[in-house]
Short mmCIF file of C-alpha atoms in Angstrom, two decimals:
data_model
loop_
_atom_site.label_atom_id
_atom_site.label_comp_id
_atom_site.label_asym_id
_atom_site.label_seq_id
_atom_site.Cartn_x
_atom_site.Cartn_y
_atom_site.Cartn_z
CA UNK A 1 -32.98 -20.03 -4.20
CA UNK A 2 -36.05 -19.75 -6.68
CA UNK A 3 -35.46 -16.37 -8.98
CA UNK A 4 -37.72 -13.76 -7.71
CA UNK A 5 -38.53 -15.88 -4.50
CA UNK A 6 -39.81 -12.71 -1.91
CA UNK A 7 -40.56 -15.13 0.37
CA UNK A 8 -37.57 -13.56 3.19
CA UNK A 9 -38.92 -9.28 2.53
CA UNK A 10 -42.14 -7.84 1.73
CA UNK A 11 -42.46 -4.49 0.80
CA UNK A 12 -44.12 -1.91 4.15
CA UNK A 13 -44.83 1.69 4.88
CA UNK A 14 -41.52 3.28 5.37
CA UNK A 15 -42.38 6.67 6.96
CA UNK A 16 -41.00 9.33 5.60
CA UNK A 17 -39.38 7.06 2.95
CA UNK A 18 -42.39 6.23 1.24
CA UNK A 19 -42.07 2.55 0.23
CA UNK A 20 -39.78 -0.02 1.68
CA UNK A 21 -39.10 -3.71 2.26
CA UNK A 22 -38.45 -5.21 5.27
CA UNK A 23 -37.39 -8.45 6.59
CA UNK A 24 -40.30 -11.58 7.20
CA UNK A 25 -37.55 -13.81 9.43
CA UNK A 26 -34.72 -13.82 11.12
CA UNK A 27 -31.65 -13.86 8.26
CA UNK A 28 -28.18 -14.25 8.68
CA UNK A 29 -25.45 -12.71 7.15
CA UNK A 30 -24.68 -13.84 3.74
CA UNK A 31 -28.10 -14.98 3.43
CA UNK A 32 -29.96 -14.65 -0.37
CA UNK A 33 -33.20 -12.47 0.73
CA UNK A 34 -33.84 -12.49 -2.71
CA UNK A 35 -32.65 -12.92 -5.80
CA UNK A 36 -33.88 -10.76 -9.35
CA UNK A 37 -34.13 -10.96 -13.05
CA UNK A 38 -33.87 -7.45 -14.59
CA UNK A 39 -37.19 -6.54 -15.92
CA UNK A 40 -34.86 -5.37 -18.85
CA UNK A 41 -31.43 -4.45 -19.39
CA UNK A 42 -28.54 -3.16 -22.34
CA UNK A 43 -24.74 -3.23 -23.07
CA UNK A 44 -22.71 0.36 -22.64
CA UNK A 45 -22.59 2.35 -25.74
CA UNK A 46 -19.01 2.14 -25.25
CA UNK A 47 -18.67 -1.53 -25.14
CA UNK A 48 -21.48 -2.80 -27.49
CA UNK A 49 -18.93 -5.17 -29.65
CA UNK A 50 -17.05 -6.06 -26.50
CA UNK A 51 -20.42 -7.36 -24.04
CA UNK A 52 -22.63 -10.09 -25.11
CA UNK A 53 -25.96 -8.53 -25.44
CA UNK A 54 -27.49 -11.59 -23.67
CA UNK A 55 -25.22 -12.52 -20.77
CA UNK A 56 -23.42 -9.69 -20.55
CA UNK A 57 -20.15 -11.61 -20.15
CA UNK A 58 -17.05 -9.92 -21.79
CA UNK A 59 -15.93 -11.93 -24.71
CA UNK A 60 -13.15 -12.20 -27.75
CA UNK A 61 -14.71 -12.36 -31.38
CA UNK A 62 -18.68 -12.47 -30.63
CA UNK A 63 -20.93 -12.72 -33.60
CA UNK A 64 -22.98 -9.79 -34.42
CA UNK A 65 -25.91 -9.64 -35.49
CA UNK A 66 -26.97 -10.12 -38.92
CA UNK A 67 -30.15 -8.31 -39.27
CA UNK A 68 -29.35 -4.78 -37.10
CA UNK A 69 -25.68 -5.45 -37.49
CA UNK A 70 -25.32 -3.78 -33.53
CA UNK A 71 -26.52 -6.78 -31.06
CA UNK A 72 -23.00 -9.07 -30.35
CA UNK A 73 -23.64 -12.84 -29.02
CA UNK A 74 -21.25 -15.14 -27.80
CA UNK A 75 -22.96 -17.69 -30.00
CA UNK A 76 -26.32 -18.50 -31.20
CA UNK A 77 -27.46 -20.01 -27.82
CA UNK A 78 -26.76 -16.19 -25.83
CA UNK A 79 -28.15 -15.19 -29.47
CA UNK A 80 -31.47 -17.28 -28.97
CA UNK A 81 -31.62 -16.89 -25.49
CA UNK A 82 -32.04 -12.92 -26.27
CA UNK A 83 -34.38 -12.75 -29.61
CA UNK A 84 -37.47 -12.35 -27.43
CA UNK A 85 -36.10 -9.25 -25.73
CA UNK A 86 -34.10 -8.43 -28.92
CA UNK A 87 -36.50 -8.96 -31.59
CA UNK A 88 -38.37 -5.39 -31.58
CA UNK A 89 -35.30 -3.61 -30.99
CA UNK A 90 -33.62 -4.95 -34.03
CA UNK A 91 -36.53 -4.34 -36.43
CA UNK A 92 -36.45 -0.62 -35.00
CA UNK A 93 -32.41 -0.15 -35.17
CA UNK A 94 -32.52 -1.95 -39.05
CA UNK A 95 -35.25 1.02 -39.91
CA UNK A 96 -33.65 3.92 -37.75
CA UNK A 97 -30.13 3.02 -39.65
CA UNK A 98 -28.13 3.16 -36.15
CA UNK A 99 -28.95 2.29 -32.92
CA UNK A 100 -29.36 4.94 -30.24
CA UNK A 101 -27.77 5.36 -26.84
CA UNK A 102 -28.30 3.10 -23.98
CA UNK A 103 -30.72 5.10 -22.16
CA UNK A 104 -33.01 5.18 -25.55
CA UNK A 105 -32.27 1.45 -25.78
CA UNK A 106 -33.08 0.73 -22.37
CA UNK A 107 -36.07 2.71 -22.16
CA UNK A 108 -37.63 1.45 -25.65
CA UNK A 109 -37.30 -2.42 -23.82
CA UNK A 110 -38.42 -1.26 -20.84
CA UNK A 111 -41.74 -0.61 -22.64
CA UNK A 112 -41.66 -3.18 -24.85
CA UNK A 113 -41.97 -5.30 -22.13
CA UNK A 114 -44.51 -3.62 -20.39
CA UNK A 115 -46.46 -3.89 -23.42
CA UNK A 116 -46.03 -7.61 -23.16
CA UNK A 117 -46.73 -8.31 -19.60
CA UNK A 118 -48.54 -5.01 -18.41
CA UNK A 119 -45.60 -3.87 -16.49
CA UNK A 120 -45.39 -6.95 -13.88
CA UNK A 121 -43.08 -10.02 -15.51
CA UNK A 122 -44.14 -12.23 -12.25
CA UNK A 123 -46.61 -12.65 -9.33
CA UNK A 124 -43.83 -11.86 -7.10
CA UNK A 125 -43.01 -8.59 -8.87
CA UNK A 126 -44.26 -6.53 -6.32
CA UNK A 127 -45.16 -3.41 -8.20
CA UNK A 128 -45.69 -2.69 -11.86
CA UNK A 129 -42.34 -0.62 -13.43
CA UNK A 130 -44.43 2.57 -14.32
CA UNK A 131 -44.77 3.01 -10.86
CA UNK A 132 -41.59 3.53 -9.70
CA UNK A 133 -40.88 7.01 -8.34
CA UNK A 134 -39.30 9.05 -11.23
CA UNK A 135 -38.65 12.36 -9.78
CA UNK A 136 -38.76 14.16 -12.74
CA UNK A 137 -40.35 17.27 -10.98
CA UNK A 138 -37.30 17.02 -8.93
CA UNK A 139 -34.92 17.14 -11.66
CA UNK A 140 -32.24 20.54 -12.47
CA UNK A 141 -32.79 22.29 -15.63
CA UNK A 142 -30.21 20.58 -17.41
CA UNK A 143 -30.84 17.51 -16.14
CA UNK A 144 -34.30 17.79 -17.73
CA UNK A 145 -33.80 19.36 -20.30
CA UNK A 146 -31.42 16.27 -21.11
CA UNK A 147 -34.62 14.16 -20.57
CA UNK A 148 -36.55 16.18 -22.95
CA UNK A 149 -34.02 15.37 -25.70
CA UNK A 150 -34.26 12.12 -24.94
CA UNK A 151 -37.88 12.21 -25.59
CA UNK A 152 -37.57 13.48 -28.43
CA UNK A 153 -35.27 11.04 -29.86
CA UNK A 154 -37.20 8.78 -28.27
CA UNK A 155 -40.37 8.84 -29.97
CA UNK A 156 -38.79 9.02 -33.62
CA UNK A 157 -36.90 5.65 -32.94
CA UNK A 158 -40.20 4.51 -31.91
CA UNK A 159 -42.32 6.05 -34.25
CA UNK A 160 -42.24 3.20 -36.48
CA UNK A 161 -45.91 1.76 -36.37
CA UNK A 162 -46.38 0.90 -32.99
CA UNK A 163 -48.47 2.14 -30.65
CA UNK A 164 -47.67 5.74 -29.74
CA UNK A 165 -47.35 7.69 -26.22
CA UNK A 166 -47.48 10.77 -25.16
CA UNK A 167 -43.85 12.74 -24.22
CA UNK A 168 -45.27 13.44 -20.67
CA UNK A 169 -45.40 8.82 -20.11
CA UNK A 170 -41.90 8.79 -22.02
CA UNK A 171 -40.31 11.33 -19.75
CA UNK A 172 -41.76 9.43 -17.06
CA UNK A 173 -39.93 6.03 -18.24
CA UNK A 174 -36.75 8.30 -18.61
CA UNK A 175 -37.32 9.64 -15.47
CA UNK A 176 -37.49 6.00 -13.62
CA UNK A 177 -34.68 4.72 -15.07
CA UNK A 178 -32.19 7.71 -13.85
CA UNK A 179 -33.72 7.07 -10.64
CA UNK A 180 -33.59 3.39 -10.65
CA UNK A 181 -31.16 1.91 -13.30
CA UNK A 182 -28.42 -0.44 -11.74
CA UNK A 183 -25.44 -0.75 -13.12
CA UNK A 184 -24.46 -4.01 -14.57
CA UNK A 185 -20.74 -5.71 -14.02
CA UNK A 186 -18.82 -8.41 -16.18
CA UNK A 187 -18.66 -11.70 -14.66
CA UNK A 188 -15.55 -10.96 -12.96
CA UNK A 189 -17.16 -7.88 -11.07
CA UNK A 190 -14.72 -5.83 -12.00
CA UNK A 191 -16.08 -3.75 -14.67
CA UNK A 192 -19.46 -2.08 -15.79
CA UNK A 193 -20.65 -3.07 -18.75
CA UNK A 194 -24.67 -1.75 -19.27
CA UNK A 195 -27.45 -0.80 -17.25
CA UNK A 196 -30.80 -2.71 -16.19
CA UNK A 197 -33.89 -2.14 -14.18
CA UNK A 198 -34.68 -4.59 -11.15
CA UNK A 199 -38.22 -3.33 -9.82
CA UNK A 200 -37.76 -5.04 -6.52
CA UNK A 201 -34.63 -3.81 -5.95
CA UNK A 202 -35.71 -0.39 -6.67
CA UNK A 203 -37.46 -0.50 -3.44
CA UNK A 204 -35.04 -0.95 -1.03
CA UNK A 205 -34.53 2.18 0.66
CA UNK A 206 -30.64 3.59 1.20
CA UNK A 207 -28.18 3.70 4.74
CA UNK A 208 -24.74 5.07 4.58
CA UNK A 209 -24.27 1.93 6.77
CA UNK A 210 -26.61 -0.87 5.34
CA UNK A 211 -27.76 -3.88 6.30
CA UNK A 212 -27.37 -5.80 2.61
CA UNK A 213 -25.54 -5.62 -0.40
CA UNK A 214 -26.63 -5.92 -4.27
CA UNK A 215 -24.25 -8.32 -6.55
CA UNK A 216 -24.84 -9.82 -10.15
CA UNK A 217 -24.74 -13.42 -10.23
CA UNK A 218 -24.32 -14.29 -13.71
CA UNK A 219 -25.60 -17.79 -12.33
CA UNK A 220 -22.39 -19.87 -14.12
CA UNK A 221 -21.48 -22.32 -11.84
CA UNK A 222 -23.89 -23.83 -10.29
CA UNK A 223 -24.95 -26.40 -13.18
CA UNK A 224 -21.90 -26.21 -15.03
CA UNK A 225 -22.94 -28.39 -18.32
CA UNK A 226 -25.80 -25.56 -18.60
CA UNK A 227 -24.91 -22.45 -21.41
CA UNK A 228 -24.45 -18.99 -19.14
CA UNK A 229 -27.03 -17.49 -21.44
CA UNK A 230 -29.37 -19.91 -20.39
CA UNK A 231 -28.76 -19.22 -16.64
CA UNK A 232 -30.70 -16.45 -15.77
CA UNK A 233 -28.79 -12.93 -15.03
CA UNK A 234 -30.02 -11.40 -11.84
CA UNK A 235 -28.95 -9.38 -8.84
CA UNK A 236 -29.04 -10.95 -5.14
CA UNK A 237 -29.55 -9.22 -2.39
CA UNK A 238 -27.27 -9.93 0.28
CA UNK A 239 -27.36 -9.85 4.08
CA UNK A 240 -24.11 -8.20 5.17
CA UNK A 241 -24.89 -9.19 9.26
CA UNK A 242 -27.47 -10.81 10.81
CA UNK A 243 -31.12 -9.23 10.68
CA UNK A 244 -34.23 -9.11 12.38
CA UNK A 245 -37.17 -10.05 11.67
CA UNK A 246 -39.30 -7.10 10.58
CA UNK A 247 -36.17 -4.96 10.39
CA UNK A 248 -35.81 -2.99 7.14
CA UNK A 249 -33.34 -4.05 4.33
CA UNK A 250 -31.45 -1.46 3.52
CA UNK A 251 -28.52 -0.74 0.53
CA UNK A 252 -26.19 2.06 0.32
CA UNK A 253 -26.51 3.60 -2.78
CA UNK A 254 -23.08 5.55 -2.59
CA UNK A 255 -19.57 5.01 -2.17
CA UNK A 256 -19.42 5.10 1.63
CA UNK A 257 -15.81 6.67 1.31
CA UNK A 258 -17.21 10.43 1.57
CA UNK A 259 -17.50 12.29 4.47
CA UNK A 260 -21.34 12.52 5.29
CA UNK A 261 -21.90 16.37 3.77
CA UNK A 262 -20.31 14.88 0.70
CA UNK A 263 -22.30 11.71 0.53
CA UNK A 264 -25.96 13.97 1.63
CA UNK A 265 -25.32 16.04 -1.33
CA UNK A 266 -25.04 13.20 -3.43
CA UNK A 267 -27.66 11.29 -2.76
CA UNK A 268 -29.58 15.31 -3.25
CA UNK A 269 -28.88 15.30 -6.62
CA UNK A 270 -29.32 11.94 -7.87
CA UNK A 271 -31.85 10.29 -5.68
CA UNK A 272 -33.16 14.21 -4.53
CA UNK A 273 -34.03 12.92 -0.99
CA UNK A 274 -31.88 14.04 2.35
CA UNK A 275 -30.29 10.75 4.28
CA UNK A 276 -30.64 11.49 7.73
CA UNK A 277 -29.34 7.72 8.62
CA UNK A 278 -27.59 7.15 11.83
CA UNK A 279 -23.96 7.09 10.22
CA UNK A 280 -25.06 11.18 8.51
CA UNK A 281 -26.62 12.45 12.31
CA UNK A 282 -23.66 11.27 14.11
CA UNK A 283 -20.78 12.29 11.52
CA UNK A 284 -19.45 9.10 11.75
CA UNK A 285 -16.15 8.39 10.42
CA UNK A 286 -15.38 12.11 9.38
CA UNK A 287 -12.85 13.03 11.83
CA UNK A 288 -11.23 9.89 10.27
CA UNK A 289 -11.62 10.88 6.82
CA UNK A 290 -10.38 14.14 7.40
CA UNK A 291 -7.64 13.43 9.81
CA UNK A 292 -4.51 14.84 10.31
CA UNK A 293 -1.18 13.07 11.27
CA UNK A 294 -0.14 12.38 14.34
CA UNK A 295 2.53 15.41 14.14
CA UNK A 296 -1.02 17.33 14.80
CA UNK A 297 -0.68 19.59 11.74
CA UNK A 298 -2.30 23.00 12.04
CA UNK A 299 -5.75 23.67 10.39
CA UNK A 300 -4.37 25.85 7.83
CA UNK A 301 -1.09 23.19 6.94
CA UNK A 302 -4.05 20.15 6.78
CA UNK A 303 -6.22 23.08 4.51
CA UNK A 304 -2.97 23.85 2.12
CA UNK A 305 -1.81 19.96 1.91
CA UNK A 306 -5.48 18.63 0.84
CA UNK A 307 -5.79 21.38 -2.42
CA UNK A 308 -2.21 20.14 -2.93
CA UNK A 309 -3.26 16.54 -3.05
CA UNK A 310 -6.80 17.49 -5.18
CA UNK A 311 -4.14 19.32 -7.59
CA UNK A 312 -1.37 16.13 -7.78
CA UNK A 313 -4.82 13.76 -8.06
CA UNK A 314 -5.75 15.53 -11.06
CA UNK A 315 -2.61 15.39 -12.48
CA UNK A 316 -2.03 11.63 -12.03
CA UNK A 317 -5.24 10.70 -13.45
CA UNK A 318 -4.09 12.64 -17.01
CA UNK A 319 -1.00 10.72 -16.89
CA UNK A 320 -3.23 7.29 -16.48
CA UNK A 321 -5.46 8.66 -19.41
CA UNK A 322 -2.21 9.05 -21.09
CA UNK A 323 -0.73 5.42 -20.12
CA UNK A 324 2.59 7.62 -18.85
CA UNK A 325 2.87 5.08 -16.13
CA UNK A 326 5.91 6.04 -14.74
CA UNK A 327 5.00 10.01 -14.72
CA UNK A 328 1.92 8.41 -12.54
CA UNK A 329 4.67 6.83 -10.17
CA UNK A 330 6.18 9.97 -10.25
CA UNK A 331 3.74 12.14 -8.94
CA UNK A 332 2.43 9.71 -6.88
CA UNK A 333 5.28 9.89 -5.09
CA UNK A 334 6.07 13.43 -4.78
CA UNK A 335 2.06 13.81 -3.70
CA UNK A 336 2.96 10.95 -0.81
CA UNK A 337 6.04 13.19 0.62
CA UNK A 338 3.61 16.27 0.83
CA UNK A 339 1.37 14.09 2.38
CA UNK A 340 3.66 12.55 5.36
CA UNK A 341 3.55 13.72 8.73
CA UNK A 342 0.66 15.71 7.42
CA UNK A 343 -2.39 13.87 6.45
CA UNK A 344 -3.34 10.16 8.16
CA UNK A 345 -3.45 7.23 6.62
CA UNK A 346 -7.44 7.31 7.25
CA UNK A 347 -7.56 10.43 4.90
CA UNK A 348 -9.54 10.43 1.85
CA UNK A 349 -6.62 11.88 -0.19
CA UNK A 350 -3.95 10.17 0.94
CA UNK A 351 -6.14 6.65 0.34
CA UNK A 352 -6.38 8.10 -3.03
CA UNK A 353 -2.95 8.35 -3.22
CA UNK A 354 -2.00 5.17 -1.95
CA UNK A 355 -4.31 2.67 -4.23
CA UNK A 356 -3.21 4.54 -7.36
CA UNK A 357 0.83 4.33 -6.01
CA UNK A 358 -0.09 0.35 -5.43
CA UNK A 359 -2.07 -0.25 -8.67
CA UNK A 360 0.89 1.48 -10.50
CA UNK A 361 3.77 -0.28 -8.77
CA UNK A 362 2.18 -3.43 -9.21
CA UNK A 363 1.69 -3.06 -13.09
CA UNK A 364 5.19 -1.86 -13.04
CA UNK A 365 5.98 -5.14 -11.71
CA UNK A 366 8.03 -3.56 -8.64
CA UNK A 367 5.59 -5.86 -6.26
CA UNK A 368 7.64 -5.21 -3.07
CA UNK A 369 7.07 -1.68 -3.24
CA UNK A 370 3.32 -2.17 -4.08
CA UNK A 371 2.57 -4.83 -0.87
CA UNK A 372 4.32 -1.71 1.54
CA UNK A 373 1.79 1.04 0.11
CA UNK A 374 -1.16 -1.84 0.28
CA UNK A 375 -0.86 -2.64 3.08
CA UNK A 376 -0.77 0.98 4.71
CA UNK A 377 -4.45 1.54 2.43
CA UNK A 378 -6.12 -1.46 3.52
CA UNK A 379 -5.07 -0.41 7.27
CA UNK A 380 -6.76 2.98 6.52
CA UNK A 381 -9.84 0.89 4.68
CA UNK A 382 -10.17 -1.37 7.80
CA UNK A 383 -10.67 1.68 10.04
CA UNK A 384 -13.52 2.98 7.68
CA UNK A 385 -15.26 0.50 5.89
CA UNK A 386 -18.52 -1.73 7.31
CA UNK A 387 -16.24 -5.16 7.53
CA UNK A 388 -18.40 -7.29 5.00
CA UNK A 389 -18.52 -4.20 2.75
CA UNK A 390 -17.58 -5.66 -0.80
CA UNK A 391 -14.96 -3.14 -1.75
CA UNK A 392 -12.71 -3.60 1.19
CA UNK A 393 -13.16 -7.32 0.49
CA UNK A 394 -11.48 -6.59 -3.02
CA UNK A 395 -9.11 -4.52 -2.04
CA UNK A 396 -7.74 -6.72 0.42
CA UNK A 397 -7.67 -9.47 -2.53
CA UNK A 398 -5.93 -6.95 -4.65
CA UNK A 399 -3.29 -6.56 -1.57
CA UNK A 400 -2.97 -10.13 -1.04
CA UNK A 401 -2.35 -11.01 -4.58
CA UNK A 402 0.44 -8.11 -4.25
CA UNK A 403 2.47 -9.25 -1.40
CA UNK A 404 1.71 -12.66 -2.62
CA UNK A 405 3.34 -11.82 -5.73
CA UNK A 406 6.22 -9.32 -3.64
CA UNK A 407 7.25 -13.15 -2.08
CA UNK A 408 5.41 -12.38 1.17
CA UNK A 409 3.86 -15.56 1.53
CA UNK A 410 2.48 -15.44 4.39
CA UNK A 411 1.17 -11.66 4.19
CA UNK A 412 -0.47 -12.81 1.23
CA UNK A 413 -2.01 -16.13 2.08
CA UNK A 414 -3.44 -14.69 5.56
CA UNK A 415 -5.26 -11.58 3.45
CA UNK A 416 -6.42 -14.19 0.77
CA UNK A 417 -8.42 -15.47 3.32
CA UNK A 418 -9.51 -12.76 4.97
CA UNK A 419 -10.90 -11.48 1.26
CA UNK A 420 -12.37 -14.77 0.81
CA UNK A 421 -14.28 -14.45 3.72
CA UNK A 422 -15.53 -10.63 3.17
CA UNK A 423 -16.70 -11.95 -0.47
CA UNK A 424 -18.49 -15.10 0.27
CA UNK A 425 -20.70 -12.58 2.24
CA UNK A 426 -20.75 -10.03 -0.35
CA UNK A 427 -20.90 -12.28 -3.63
CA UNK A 428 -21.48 -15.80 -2.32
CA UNK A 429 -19.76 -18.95 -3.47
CA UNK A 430 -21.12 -19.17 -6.81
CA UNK A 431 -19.50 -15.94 -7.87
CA UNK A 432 -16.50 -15.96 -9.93
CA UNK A 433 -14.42 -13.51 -8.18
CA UNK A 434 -15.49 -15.91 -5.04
CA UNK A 435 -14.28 -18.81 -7.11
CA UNK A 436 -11.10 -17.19 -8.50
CA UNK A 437 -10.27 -16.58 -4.81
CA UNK A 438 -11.05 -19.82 -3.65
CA UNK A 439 -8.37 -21.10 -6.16
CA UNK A 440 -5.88 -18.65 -4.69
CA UNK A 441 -6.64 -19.61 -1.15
CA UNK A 442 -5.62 -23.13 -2.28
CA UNK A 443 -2.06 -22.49 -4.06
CA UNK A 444 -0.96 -19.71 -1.48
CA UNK A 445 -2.11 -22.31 1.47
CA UNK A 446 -0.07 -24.75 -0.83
CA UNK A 447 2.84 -22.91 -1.35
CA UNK A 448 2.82 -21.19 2.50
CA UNK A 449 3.56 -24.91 3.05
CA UNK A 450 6.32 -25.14 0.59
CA UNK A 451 8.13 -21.92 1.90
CA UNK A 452 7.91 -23.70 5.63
CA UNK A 453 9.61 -26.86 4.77
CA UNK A 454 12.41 -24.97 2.05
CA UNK A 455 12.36 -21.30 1.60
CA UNK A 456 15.46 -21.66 -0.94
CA UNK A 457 13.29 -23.81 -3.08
CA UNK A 458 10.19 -21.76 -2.55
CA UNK A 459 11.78 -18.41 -3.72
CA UNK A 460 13.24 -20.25 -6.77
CA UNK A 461 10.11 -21.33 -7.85
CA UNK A 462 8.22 -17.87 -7.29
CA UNK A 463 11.39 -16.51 -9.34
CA UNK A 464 11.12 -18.82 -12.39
CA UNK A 465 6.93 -18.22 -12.18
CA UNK A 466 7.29 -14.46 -12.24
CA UNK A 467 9.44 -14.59 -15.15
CA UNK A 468 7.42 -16.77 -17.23
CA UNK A 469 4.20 -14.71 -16.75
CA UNK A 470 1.55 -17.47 -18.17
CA UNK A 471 2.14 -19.39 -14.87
CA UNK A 472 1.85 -16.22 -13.03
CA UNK A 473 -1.53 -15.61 -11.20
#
């Protein structure tokens, strides 16, 4: 699909939702309505030397920049690729003498380029990026005055010569991007790494229970002899089932693993509207969330069990902070026997529980364990989670690879798949997670085939591969 193609959505009166786009055909699910560039983007603070600046791919030993001595390229193609978005930025970090945070960063190229191309980079942009909703009327005292101070700092790093605006349009910028900014991943998906603005994507209005998905493509495999850098960076939106035509496209823009007071008041303070989509009216999935065993606990028991569980979460996640991985095991554990015969497996808490005891058992290399308290999460997932939603597609990898790795061949191989189906929905076949999977599909389908015809000389192989940990997926 062209970049910025809008050919499949075009943007309606949503009611009460203001602005919205909505489907022009019939699409089915895993469908590309569209795909994005971001209208400008930057690396995490945090992670400036560890991101290319242009790709945004995670990288060992990138060259920095010579003239701001902040900006880190793979090489001097992802260096070249990015001078035209870069070049201002660097002339204003070499006078400032540092470079400012992200959101300074990202707001300073966010009007650079609307300087350069009045706010629209392409005829099918549909609106210009200053008029984006920016809520800052909306906004908490401290969450303004946090704006403010940006401002401020603002308009010294910009004060340098260039044409000057007034704090009221700056706040405004600031304002749209807290609103709006989308959170970039490495090309695996499995980490953020900076922050961008997609205009388009902006307007697609939110459902607890949506109808697409966002991903970043960071477009590297479809003409492989082509540098990443050169491959454009964009999001895709997704169809996650099949849509109507004229149907809105919707995107949830929270973690649907909240009960529906918890995800309302979320969506309150950082998008300030209240979702009254189908999944919020009805309550749907809360009983499950909430649920007690099937011992049928008493109210006050479920009450005393969940502050235990907050208390033993907060307490694991210092000992992860602390890399005490076996304290983390430790009170994992003791949190899982409070739990039992108390809590479901469909409880927020005890799902908690569970991915952190698998995560930890896994790294701990005790993968038996691990695939048992998988296994029991991805049950409770399956029970909760839309079934093309993206993070029960990676957790099921995650399990597979587990049991996989615990010997259970067959466990493993038969979730493999079922991941790899989830994700070439929710990230399409181009993606590297996708691909990664696709590779694992193959060897687990390869050795499910070995462990058929000679499970002696299957379990000495996986024996010699987990002790030599290069061959080891």
């Amino acid at each position: 699909m062209t970049v910025g193609n809008m050919e499949s959505a075009q943007l309606f009166d949503a009611g009460e939702k203001g602005r919205g786009l909505r489907a022009t055909r019939e699409i089915n699910a895993g469908e590309v309505i569209f795909s994005e560039p971001s209208f400008s983007a930057v690396v995490f603070d945090s992670l400036f030397s560890q991101v290319c600046h242009s790709c945004f791919r995670q990288q060992a030993q990138l060259h920095r920049c010579a003239q701001c001595k902040f900006a880190h390229y793979c090489n001097r193609t992802c260096q070249t690729a990015c001078w035209d978005e870069h070049k201002q930025e660097c002339g204003a970090i070499k006078k400032a003498g540092t470079a400012p945070s992200e959101n300074i960063r990202l707001a300073a190229r966010v009007l650079w380029r609307i300087h350069k191309v009045s706010g629209l980079a392409s005829d099918s942009q549909l609106v210009s990026v200053d008029q984006l909703e920016d809520h800052v009327a909306d906004l908490s005292k401290e969450d303004l005055d946090e704006v403010n101070t940006d401002v401020q700092t603002f308009l010294k790093y910009w004060s340098h010569g260039r044409k000057q605006h007034s704090a009221e349009y700056i706040a405004h910028l600031f304002g749209i991007i807290k609103c709006n900014g989308f959170t970039l991943s490495d090309q695996r998906g499995l980490q953020a790494v900076g922050v961008g603005l997609f205009p388009n994507l902006c307007l697609v209005n939110h459902d607890c229970w949506p109808n697409c998905t966002v991903i970043l493509n960071h477009g590297s495999v479809v003409r492989p002899s082509i540098h990443p850098s050169l491959l454009c960076l964009r999001i895709e939106l997704r169809a996650l089932r099949r849509i109507s035509e004229f149907e809105e496209l919707t995107v949830s823009y929270v973690d649907y693993l909240n009960v529906s007071a918890d995800r309302q008041r979320k969506l309150k303070e950082h998008f300030h509207f209240d979702c009254t989509c189908e999944h919020c009216r009805q309550r749907a999935n809360d009983d499950l969330m909430t649920a007690g065993a099937d011992s049928k606990p008493s109210a006050e028991k479920l009450k005393e069990v969940a502050a235990l569980s907050r208390e033993y979460l907060e307490n694991i996640e210092t000992a992860r902070v602390n890399g005490d991985y076996h304290e983390v095991l430790r009170l994992c554990l003791e949190c899982l026997q409070q739990q039992e015969d108390v809590l479901a497996d469909t409880h927020l808490l005890k799902l908690r529980v569970l991915s952190v005891t698998s995560e930890v058992l896994s790294f701990l290399k005790s993968f038996s364990e691990a695939a048992a308290y998988a296994h029991r999460m991805v049950e409770g997932y399956k029970k909760l989670y839309h079934p093309n939603n993206a993070q029960l597609g990676m957790a099921i990898m995650r399990a597979g690879i587990t049991h996989w790795h615990a010997g259970q061949i067959e466990a493993g191989h038969a979730m493999i798949c079922k991941a790899y189906g989830i994700l070439m929905v929710t990230h399409g076949p181009s993606h590297a997670i996708t691909r990664d999977l696709e590779s694992m599909r193959t060897q687990t389908e390869m050795e499910l085939k070995m462990f058929r015809d000679n499970k002696h000389e299957y379990n000495a192989m996986r024996d010699a591969a987990l002790k030599n940990p290069t061959k080891a997926v």
